[in-house]
Every structure is written in structure tokens, then in C-alpha cells.
Short mmCIF file of C-alpha atoms in Angstrom, two decimals:
data_model
loop_
_atom_site.label_atom_id
_atom_site.label_comp_id
_atom_site.label_asym_id
_atom_site.label_seq_id
_atom_site.Cartn_x
_atom_site.Cartn_y
_atom_site.Cartn_z
CA UNK A 1 145.30 122.92 246.46
CA UNK A 2 145.94 119.54 247.97
CA UNK A 3 149.60 118.66 247.74
CA UNK A 4 149.90 115.56 249.84
CA UNK A 5 153.47 114.58 250.31
CA UNK A 6 153.70 110.84 249.97
CA UNK A 7 156.80 108.75 249.62
CA UNK A 8 157.17 105.62 247.56
CA UNK A 9 158.78 103.75 250.41
CA UNK A 10 155.91 101.26 250.30
CA UNK A 11 156.69 100.46 246.67
CA UNK A 12 157.45 96.81 247.23
CA UNK A 13 154.42 95.96 249.36
CA UNK A 14 152.83 92.80 248.01
CA UNK A 15 149.32 93.03 246.67
CA UNK A 16 146.87 90.91 248.57
CA UNK A 17 143.23 90.29 249.07
CA UNK A 18 140.27 92.11 247.67
CA UNK A 19 139.53 95.85 247.58
CA UNK A 20 136.50 97.18 249.46
CA UNK A 21 133.48 97.67 247.19
CA UNK A 22 132.17 101.25 246.99
CA UNK A 23 129.03 102.54 245.26
CA UNK A 24 131.05 103.38 242.15
CA UNK A 25 132.95 100.12 242.04
CA UNK A 26 129.81 98.04 242.52
CA UNK A 27 129.56 95.85 239.43
CA UNK A 28 126.33 96.67 237.66
CA UNK A 29 126.18 94.87 234.35
CA UNK A 30 127.46 91.30 233.91
CA UNK A 31 128.79 91.20 237.45
CA UNK A 32 130.10 87.70 236.78
CA UNK A 33 132.78 89.28 234.61
CA UNK A 34 133.97 91.55 237.39
CA UNK A 35 136.34 91.36 240.31
CA UNK A 36 137.83 93.44 243.10
CA UNK A 37 140.71 91.04 243.59
CA UNK A 38 144.09 92.78 243.80
CA UNK A 39 145.94 89.94 242.08
CA UNK A 40 143.61 90.17 239.07
CA UNK A 41 143.74 93.98 239.06
CA UNK A 42 147.53 94.03 239.30
CA UNK A 43 147.99 91.44 236.54
CA UNK A 44 146.07 93.69 234.14
CA UNK A 45 147.87 96.86 235.25
CA UNK A 46 151.24 95.18 234.86
CA UNK A 47 150.61 94.02 231.30
CA UNK A 48 149.43 97.39 229.95
CA UNK A 49 151.62 100.32 228.94
CA UNK A 50 149.01 103.05 228.56
CA UNK A 51 146.14 104.23 230.73
CA UNK A 52 143.33 106.72 230.08
CA UNK A 53 142.87 109.43 232.71
CA UNK A 54 139.53 111.24 233.01
CA UNK A 55 139.17 114.47 234.96
CA UNK A 56 136.83 117.45 234.92
CA UNK A 57 137.97 120.76 233.43
CA UNK A 58 135.68 123.79 233.30
CA UNK A 59 132.79 121.55 234.32
CA UNK A 60 133.20 119.06 231.49
CA UNK A 61 134.91 115.66 231.32
CA UNK A 62 138.28 115.28 229.57
CA UNK A 63 140.06 111.98 228.90
CA UNK A 64 143.75 111.76 228.02
CA UNK A 65 145.98 108.75 227.30
CA UNK A 66 149.31 108.54 229.08
CA UNK A 67 152.04 106.09 230.06
CA UNK A 68 152.06 104.65 233.56
CA UNK A 69 153.67 102.08 235.77
CA UNK A 70 152.30 100.26 238.79
CA UNK A 71 154.55 99.88 241.81
CA UNK A 72 153.01 98.42 244.93
CA UNK A 73 149.70 100.05 245.74
CA UNK A 74 149.92 102.97 243.28
CA UNK A 75 149.91 103.83 239.62
CA UNK A 76 152.52 106.42 238.75
CA UNK A 77 152.01 109.02 236.01
CA UNK A 78 154.61 111.52 234.87
CA UNK A 79 155.13 114.34 232.43
CA UNK A 80 156.17 117.94 232.01
CA UNK A 81 155.31 120.28 234.87
CA UNK A 82 153.11 122.26 232.42
CA UNK A 83 150.99 119.19 231.57
CA UNK A 84 147.36 120.16 232.17
CA UNK A 85 146.07 116.73 233.15
CA UNK A 86 148.88 116.16 235.62
CA UNK A 87 148.37 119.67 236.94
CA UNK A 88 144.72 118.90 237.63
CA UNK A 89 145.67 115.75 239.53
CA UNK A 90 148.40 117.62 241.39
CA UNK A 91 145.78 120.16 242.46
CA UNK A 92 143.67 117.38 243.97
CA UNK A 93 141.10 116.87 241.22
CA UNK A 94 139.09 113.67 241.33
CA UNK A 95 140.02 111.34 238.53
CA UNK A 96 139.05 108.03 237.02
CA UNK A 97 141.67 105.92 235.25
CA UNK A 98 141.00 103.01 232.90
CA UNK A 99 143.49 100.40 231.73
CA UNK A 100 142.31 98.11 228.94
CA UNK A 101 143.80 95.09 227.19
CA UNK A 102 142.02 93.85 224.07
CA UNK A 103 142.47 90.10 223.68
CA UNK A 104 140.21 88.97 220.88
CA UNK A 105 137.26 89.44 218.57
CA UNK A 106 134.32 87.17 219.37
CA UNK A 107 132.29 86.09 216.34
CA UNK A 108 128.97 84.26 216.73
CA UNK A 109 126.37 82.99 214.29
CA UNK A 110 124.08 85.84 215.33
CA UNK A 111 124.99 89.52 215.23
CA UNK A 112 123.70 89.88 218.78
CA UNK A 113 126.24 87.45 220.25
CA UNK A 114 129.28 89.13 218.72
CA UNK A 115 131.58 90.56 221.38
CA UNK A 116 135.18 91.24 222.31
CA UNK A 117 137.48 89.52 224.75
CA UNK A 118 139.19 92.04 227.00
CA UNK A 119 140.55 92.67 230.45
CA UNK A 120 140.17 96.10 232.01
CA UNK A 121 140.55 97.95 235.29
CA UNK A 122 138.76 101.17 236.25
CA UNK A 123 140.09 103.16 239.21
CA UNK A 124 138.70 106.14 241.10
CA UNK A 125 140.44 108.55 243.42
CA UNK A 126 142.79 111.49 243.73
CA UNK A 127 146.47 111.65 242.96
CA UNK A 128 149.30 112.98 245.06
CA UNK A 129 152.48 114.70 243.95
CA UNK A 130 155.74 112.87 244.49
CA UNK A 131 158.11 115.63 245.53
CA UNK A 132 161.37 114.16 246.84
CA UNK A 133 163.86 113.87 243.96
CA UNK A 134 165.02 110.43 245.13
CA UNK A 135 161.42 109.16 245.10
CA UNK A 136 160.81 110.68 241.67
CA UNK A 137 163.96 109.00 240.41
CA UNK A 138 162.76 105.63 241.69
CA UNK A 139 159.46 106.04 239.86
CA UNK A 140 161.22 107.01 236.62
CA UNK A 141 163.47 103.96 236.99
CA UNK A 142 160.39 101.77 237.29
CA UNK A 143 158.89 103.41 234.19
CA UNK A 144 162.06 102.74 232.18
CA UNK A 145 162.30 99.14 233.36
CA UNK A 146 158.67 98.67 232.31
CA UNK A 147 159.61 99.73 228.75
CA UNK A 148 162.59 97.38 228.65
CA UNK A 149 163.91 95.28 231.54
CA UNK A 150 167.09 96.74 233.02
CA UNK A 151 166.80 99.95 231.02
CA UNK A 152 167.17 102.14 234.13
CA UNK A 153 170.73 100.85 234.46
CA UNK A 154 171.37 101.08 230.70
CA UNK A 155 170.78 104.82 230.31
CA UNK A 156 171.84 108.03 232.03
CA UNK A 157 169.44 108.77 234.91
CA UNK A 158 167.62 112.09 234.99
CA UNK A 159 169.76 114.85 236.51
CA UNK A 160 168.50 117.44 239.00
CA UNK A 161 167.22 119.81 236.30
CA UNK A 162 165.41 117.02 234.45
CA UNK A 163 163.83 115.78 237.68
CA UNK A 164 162.71 119.31 238.50
CA UNK A 165 161.09 119.58 235.05
CA UNK A 166 159.14 116.34 235.60
CA UNK A 167 155.90 116.11 237.53
CA UNK A 168 155.29 112.67 239.07
CA UNK A 169 151.87 111.72 240.39
CA UNK A 170 150.97 108.73 242.55
CA UNK A 171 147.41 107.41 242.17
CA UNK A 172 146.19 104.92 244.77
CA UNK A 173 144.87 101.47 243.86
CA UNK A 174 142.21 101.68 246.54
CA UNK A 175 138.85 102.09 244.81
CA UNK A 176 138.97 99.95 241.70
CA UNK A 177 137.45 97.00 239.90
CA UNK A 178 138.52 94.68 237.11
CA UNK A 179 136.30 93.34 234.38
CA UNK A 180 137.08 90.72 231.77
CA UNK A 181 135.50 88.64 229.07
CA UNK A 182 137.29 85.46 228.08
CA UNK A 183 136.58 82.42 225.93
CA UNK A 184 134.25 81.49 223.07
CA UNK A 185 131.04 83.25 222.03
CA UNK A 186 127.86 82.53 223.97
CA UNK A 187 126.27 79.52 222.30
CA UNK A 188 123.69 80.45 219.69
CA UNK A 189 120.52 78.59 220.48
CA UNK A 190 117.60 76.91 218.71
CA UNK A 191 117.51 77.47 214.97
CA UNK A 192 120.47 79.86 215.30
CA UNK A 193 122.75 76.98 216.29
CA UNK A 194 122.22 75.41 212.87
CA UNK A 195 123.09 78.53 210.88
CA UNK A 196 125.92 77.88 208.40
CA UNK A 197 128.21 80.58 209.81
CA UNK A 198 131.58 80.28 211.49
CA UNK A 199 131.74 81.11 215.20
CA UNK A 200 134.74 81.52 217.46
CA UNK A 201 137.44 83.90 218.57
CA UNK A 202 140.06 85.77 216.55
CA UNK A 203 142.86 86.44 219.06
CA UNK A 204 144.54 89.84 219.06
CA UNK A 205 148.19 89.68 219.99
CA UNK A 206 150.51 92.63 220.59
CA UNK A 207 154.18 91.82 220.05
CA UNK A 208 157.44 93.74 220.10
CA UNK A 209 158.97 93.98 216.63
CA UNK A 210 162.62 94.09 215.65
CA UNK A 211 164.30 97.12 217.30
CA UNK A 212 165.02 100.04 214.95
CA UNK A 213 168.29 101.76 215.92
CA UNK A 214 168.31 105.56 216.05
CA UNK A 215 170.13 107.20 213.12
CA UNK A 216 173.01 108.27 215.37
CA UNK A 217 173.66 104.82 216.84
CA UNK A 218 176.85 103.21 215.56
CA UNK A 219 176.27 99.51 214.97
CA UNK B 1 116.52 114.54 228.88
CA UNK B 2 117.83 115.38 225.43
CA UNK B 3 116.90 112.66 222.97
CA UNK B 4 117.84 114.13 219.65
CA UNK B 5 116.58 111.98 216.84
CA UNK B 6 119.30 111.79 214.24
CA UNK B 7 119.48 109.47 211.30
CA UNK B 8 122.62 107.92 209.90
CA UNK B 9 121.74 108.95 206.38
CA UNK B 10 124.93 110.98 206.23
CA UNK B 11 126.98 107.88 206.98
CA UNK B 12 128.89 107.87 203.71
CA UNK B 13 129.87 111.55 203.66
CA UNK B 14 133.55 111.81 202.87
CA UNK B 15 135.77 113.37 205.51
CA UNK B 16 137.38 116.54 204.35
CA UNK B 17 139.30 119.50 205.59
CA UNK B 18 140.16 120.51 209.10
CA UNK B 19 137.93 120.80 212.16
CA UNK B 20 137.47 124.20 213.79
CA UNK B 21 139.73 124.72 216.80
CA UNK B 22 137.93 125.34 220.10
CA UNK B 23 139.40 126.27 223.49
CA UNK B 24 139.45 122.62 224.51
CA UNK B 25 140.93 121.33 221.27
CA UNK B 26 143.65 123.99 221.22
CA UNK B 27 146.93 122.09 221.28
CA UNK B 28 148.82 123.09 224.39
CA UNK B 29 151.87 120.93 224.79
CA UNK B 30 154.02 119.86 221.82
CA UNK B 31 151.62 121.45 219.36
CA UNK B 32 153.83 120.20 216.52
CA UNK B 33 152.57 116.71 217.27
CA UNK B 34 148.93 117.72 216.93
CA UNK B 35 146.42 118.12 214.14
CA UNK B 36 142.78 118.95 213.52
CA UNK B 37 142.83 117.36 210.08
CA UNK B 38 139.89 115.05 209.44
CA UNK B 39 141.89 112.64 207.29
CA UNK B 40 144.42 112.16 210.11
CA UNK B 41 141.68 111.89 212.74
CA UNK B 42 139.70 109.37 210.68
CA UNK B 43 142.75 107.21 209.93
CA UNK B 44 143.33 106.77 213.68
CA UNK B 45 139.65 106.15 214.45
CA UNK B 46 139.43 103.56 211.66
CA UNK B 47 142.41 101.56 212.89
CA UNK B 48 141.30 101.29 216.53
CA UNK B 49 138.71 98.89 217.94
CA UNK B 50 138.23 100.35 221.42
CA UNK B 51 137.62 103.87 222.71
CA UNK B 52 137.55 105.28 226.24
CA UNK B 53 134.48 107.34 227.13
CA UNK B 54 134.63 109.84 230.01
CA UNK B 55 131.51 111.32 231.55
CA UNK B 56 130.53 112.81 234.89
CA UNK B 57 128.42 110.80 237.35
CA UNK B 58 127.44 112.20 240.74
CA UNK B 59 129.87 115.06 240.17
CA UNK B 60 132.92 112.89 239.56
CA UNK B 61 134.60 111.69 236.35
CA UNK B 62 134.17 108.11 235.16
CA UNK B 63 136.01 106.52 232.24
CA UNK B 64 134.85 103.30 230.57
CA UNK B 65 136.30 101.35 227.62
CA UNK B 66 133.93 100.26 224.88
CA UNK B 67 133.84 99.13 221.25
CA UNK B 68 133.04 101.66 218.55
CA UNK B 69 132.94 102.19 214.83
CA UNK B 70 133.29 105.36 212.82
CA UNK B 71 130.91 105.92 209.94
CA UNK B 72 131.05 109.29 208.21
CA UNK B 73 131.05 112.12 210.72
CA UNK B 74 130.17 110.10 213.83
CA UNK B 75 131.47 107.49 216.19
CA UNK B 76 128.84 104.92 217.08
CA UNK B 77 128.69 103.23 220.49
CA UNK B 78 126.27 100.48 221.45
CA UNK B 79 125.31 98.27 224.34
CA UNK B 80 122.49 97.08 226.53
CA UNK B 81 119.76 99.60 227.27
CA UNK B 82 120.67 99.33 230.98
CA UNK B 83 124.30 100.36 230.32
CA UNK B 84 125.02 103.32 232.62
CA UNK B 85 127.57 105.06 230.40
CA UNK B 86 125.33 104.85 227.33
CA UNK B 87 122.41 105.99 229.45
CA UNK B 88 124.32 109.09 230.49
CA UNK B 89 125.12 109.90 226.87
CA UNK B 90 121.50 109.20 225.86
CA UNK B 91 120.42 111.69 228.51
CA UNK B 92 122.60 114.37 226.91
CA UNK B 93 125.61 114.27 229.22
CA UNK B 94 128.78 115.91 227.97
CA UNK B 95 131.45 113.38 227.18
CA UNK B 96 135.04 113.14 226.08
CA UNK B 97 136.20 110.14 224.07
CA UNK B 98 139.81 109.08 223.49
CA UNK B 99 141.08 106.61 220.91
CA UNK B 100 144.72 105.57 221.25
CA UNK B 101 147.07 103.43 219.17
CA UNK B 102 150.42 102.53 220.72
CA UNK B 103 153.06 102.10 218.02
CA UNK B 104 156.39 101.79 219.76
CA UNK B 105 158.67 102.22 222.73
CA UNK B 106 161.26 104.97 222.29
CA UNK B 107 164.58 104.30 224.03
CA UNK B 108 167.24 107.00 224.28
CA UNK B 109 170.66 107.17 225.91
CA UNK B 110 169.20 109.41 228.62
CA UNK B 111 166.22 108.54 230.80
CA UNK B 112 164.73 111.94 230.02
CA UNK B 113 164.47 111.28 226.27
CA UNK B 114 162.62 108.00 226.60
CA UNK B 115 159.12 108.17 225.14
CA UNK B 116 156.44 106.25 223.29
CA UNK B 117 155.29 106.42 219.70
CA UNK B 118 151.52 106.68 219.51
CA UNK B 119 148.61 108.13 217.59
CA UNK B 120 145.56 109.35 219.47
CA UNK B 121 142.36 111.31 219.02
CA UNK B 122 140.43 113.11 221.76
CA UNK B 123 136.85 114.17 221.05
CA UNK B 124 134.41 116.36 222.98
CA UNK B 125 130.66 116.67 222.66
CA UNK B 126 127.31 115.10 223.36
CA UNK B 127 125.85 111.94 221.91
CA UNK B 128 122.46 111.36 220.34
CA UNK B 129 120.29 108.25 220.45
CA UNK B 130 119.75 106.41 217.18
CA UNK B 131 116.14 105.35 217.40
CA UNK B 132 114.95 104.04 214.02
CA UNK B 133 115.47 100.25 213.90
CA UNK B 134 116.76 100.42 210.31
CA UNK B 135 119.37 103.00 211.32
CA UNK B 136 120.38 100.93 214.36
CA UNK B 137 120.72 97.88 212.13
CA UNK B 138 123.02 99.78 209.75
CA UNK B 139 125.25 100.81 212.66
CA UNK B 140 125.41 97.25 213.98
CA UNK B 141 126.31 96.03 210.46
CA UNK B 142 129.16 98.54 210.39
CA UNK B 143 130.34 97.33 213.82
CA UNK B 144 130.35 93.70 212.66
CA UNK B 145 132.16 94.52 209.43
CA UNK B 146 134.76 96.37 211.49
CA UNK B 147 135.43 93.14 213.45
CA UNK B 148 135.71 91.07 210.28
CA UNK B 149 135.07 92.27 206.71
CA UNK B 150 131.74 91.03 205.37
CA UNK B 151 130.66 89.67 208.74
CA UNK B 152 127.32 91.49 208.63
CA UNK B 153 126.35 89.26 205.71
CA UNK B 154 127.86 86.14 207.31
CA UNK B 155 125.71 86.11 210.47
CA UNK B 156 122.04 86.45 211.34
CA UNK B 157 121.15 90.14 211.73
CA UNK B 158 119.61 91.34 214.98
CA UNK B 159 115.86 90.77 215.10
CA UNK B 160 113.33 93.31 216.38
CA UNK B 161 113.66 92.20 220.02
CA UNK B 162 117.47 92.30 219.88
CA UNK B 163 117.41 95.75 218.28
CA UNK B 164 115.02 96.96 220.96
CA UNK B 165 117.39 95.67 223.65
CA UNK B 166 120.32 97.57 222.13
CA UNK B 167 121.02 101.24 222.74
CA UNK B 168 122.95 102.90 219.90
CA UNK B 169 124.55 106.31 220.37
CA UNK B 170 125.98 108.59 217.69
CA UNK B 171 128.80 110.89 218.81
CA UNK B 172 129.80 113.71 216.45
CA UNK B 173 133.33 114.15 215.14
CA UNK B 174 133.06 117.91 215.39
CA UNK B 175 135.26 119.04 218.27
CA UNK B 176 138.35 116.86 218.17
CA UNK B 177 142.10 116.79 217.75
CA UNK B 178 144.68 114.18 216.89
CA UNK B 179 148.12 113.88 218.42
CA UNK B 180 150.96 111.60 217.41
CA UNK B 181 154.60 110.90 218.06
CA UNK B 182 156.52 109.08 215.35
CA UNK B 183 160.11 108.21 214.61
CA UNK B 184 163.37 107.87 216.54
CA UNK B 185 164.20 109.33 219.95
CA UNK B 186 165.20 112.97 220.19
CA UNK B 187 168.98 113.04 219.70
CA UNK B 188 170.93 112.99 222.94
CA UNK B 189 173.36 115.88 222.91
CA UNK B 190 176.84 116.77 224.09
CA UNK B 191 178.43 114.17 226.33
CA UNK B 192 175.17 112.20 226.31
CA UNK B 193 175.60 111.41 222.61
CA UNK B 194 178.76 109.45 223.42
CA UNK B 195 177.16 107.29 226.13
CA UNK B 196 177.56 103.57 225.37
CA UNK B 197 173.82 102.82 225.39
CA UNK B 198 171.55 101.65 222.63
CA UNK B 199 168.95 104.11 221.33
CA UNK B 200 166.07 103.57 218.98
CA UNK B 201 162.51 102.33 218.71
CA UNK B 202 160.99 98.98 219.65
CA UNK B 203 157.88 98.73 217.45
CA UNK B 204 154.67 97.40 218.98
CA UNK B 205 152.56 95.47 216.51
CA UNK B 206 149.04 94.12 217.09
CA UNK B 207 148.14 91.19 214.86
CA UNK B 208 145.20 88.83 214.48
CA UNK B 209 146.13 85.30 215.53
CA UNK B 210 144.83 82.00 214.17
CA UNK B 211 141.04 81.84 214.64
CA UNK B 212 139.84 79.56 217.46
CA UNK B 213 136.55 77.85 216.49
CA UNK B 214 133.79 77.76 219.10
CA UNK B 215 133.29 74.33 220.72
CA UNK B 216 129.99 73.85 218.90
CA UNK B 217 131.36 74.58 215.42
CA UNK B 218 131.66 71.48 213.26
CA UNK B 219 134.87 71.61 211.23
#
């Protein structure tokens, strides 16, 4: 069991520069679409609301979606203390986390040049349990403010029992890479360029709809 | 190397009934939100465009986003023959695949009752290489028609060289579960119910924007 105590006092450190490249963050395919730049990585992490966490259980891979928030040099995950994925990370299991934004469908004149526009980050490492209640509370505040700006001050904070029931994990942004595809389809060439088919991008846009009040909210 | 030859002749089999429950698809937390029903699983798979594939490389988990399409009882993945993730699946590696739709942000009067509305599927198993060019072509048609209805007939199909350069993997929908959260926040209770904060759901909606023609498309 590795229970590294780590505070979130470095939460406001600015991101800067480029991460070191390791064997597993070396860009293999279409390296021109990849980056180890912290500003690019952070921009993707800060736009997404869900990540996918992979870990190994009983010798086999498992991947689970979960909410997260980035603060400074860490992603923060949280959930019930009985959560199996969080428990694995709390116990020091190696994990890989992916964050993906889908931006558009890329249609070309040829089937082969169809693609998707996306931005994604893949991270590797081990998590650490956030144990001090004040640190946990700061992470939960950041999670709430990610859902809706100012929400941490527009709701009752978790009390001691609720904090004790919540496992908070910090995952370092230390071994990671970003990858993105942007823009129009690759040009179809030769006779393909003259084919009478439309080519271009259909953007995918995620928006927040009109809020739906809970049944017990008085207007 | 396990290279199971498997055709896609069963592609149009209707989904029916419930999948058997295995130790790793037993619902642990909030079992009331889970299901092994094929109709529910397929509805989620058919609405999503991206999945996250976890596998083990050099003893450690790796998770990668990729496009997919469901046809019948399989998910189909594709990519370049040099793609490392597809290569691992082609070699018979165990994998876990997650498909997640984020539907809304759930705001309560208490921090603790904040949540997200989502629908997700997690699958376990091993992939199989689709080798017959005609079967690969049918899968690629299904992928194109998933991007835009009828697109497989409104573009030039892959030729023999393009098919040979494309690795197509079938992943069975055999060991899988769905999980979803829907509806308003859990009611805040006691003194919390009287707190002067808004509660409810902010829907998240993904829409297709106005198509952007490629630079070489003549209007």
C-alpha cells in the first residue's frame, strides 16, 4: 500500500513549458498531431468534464469514466470510499487516464480520408490520496466551480462526515501527451479530387441547455 | 498470436435479452443505476461516436480514444496496421472498452449531492481481426454511415490497397454492463432543504453545427 500524503498547496502553480518525453509518451503515429506542451495539455483538460481511468484488476485492464478537475499540476478524482477504481489508485496501482474532446466529423470524397477532429490527452502515473480534510474540501470546491462558476459558494460545503465518506485522489500531470486533429479533410488527389461528393467538416458542439429546476425548488 | 478469423455475417442479428453477469460485470456501487440489458447497452453504443480502449502494455495500463461503430453483437474498431492499440487487440490482448455519454450537470443545495447525469457502457473481452476484404469493407461502410447517413454511397469506397492498409477489429458485446444516472438531484433533507440555493439539472447537449466545406469544394 502506497499512501503518499500530498497536499494541494501547489494548486495555483502556473503550467509552463513542455513535459519530458518518456517511452510511453513518445508519439508513434502521426507525431505531427501530438504535443507535450503543458499549455496545450491543460487547455484540453480544462475544457473536459469527464475522464476515462484505466487500471489493472485481477491481471486484466478495466476502464471507468469519472468526473475530474485539474488544479495546477494534478487531476483530481473523487468518489465514495468504497469505489473500486479509486481504491486501486489509492493503493498505488499504475493508471492511465484519457481525456477526449470530439470537435467534428471529417468527410472526404474517399472513404479512406474520412476522419474525426478531436483533442485528447493521455496521462500515465500513480495517484495519491488527499487526506487532510481542508485539502479535500478545496478539491471539492474546485470540482463544484468546474460544474458551474461560483457554485462552491452557492451551496452548503461538505461537512466532516461527508468529507470522511469521500475519497479524493490526486493524479500528477507529469507523464502525458496531447494529440489533436483539426481542420479540413486531407485533400483527395488525382481522379478522386474530381469526384462529385461533398467534402468538409461537420462541427460537433456541446452546449449547456436551459436549466431544469428540481421538483422541490420554489420558483 | 491469436488471429481468430471471424466474419461479420451476423451483423444484422437483433439484440435481445440480457447479458450474463460475470464477476467483473457485477454491479458494485449504486447497482440500481446499472443494467445488463442489451437494448439499453445498444442504445448507448449507437448514440456515441468515440470509445476508450484500455489494454496492458509492458505490464501497465494504457487507455486510448478511438472511433467505433456497433453492428449486431460487436463493436468494430479500425485504424492503420501500425496502430499499437489495434495491434495489441489483434494479438489477442485482453481489453476493456468504455463508451460514455454525458447528459447533464446535477446541482444540489449541498456540495455532497452534486452529480452528473450520464449513460455509459463498459465492456470486457478480446478482439478478433476481420480479415476478408469484403467484410472489412462492410465495417468501413457502417463506420461512414454512422458519421453521416448514406455516406458510404456518397464517397469512393476503399480500394484494395486502402483496405490492406486498414486493420479492422471486432470486439464482442458479450461481457458488458450499462450504468446511467438520470433526473433531478437527490433531495436535500432536513435543514438543507431550506437552504436558499438553486437545485436542478443543467442539460448538456451535443449538436451538429453548420457543415464547413473543404477549401477545394466548389459550391
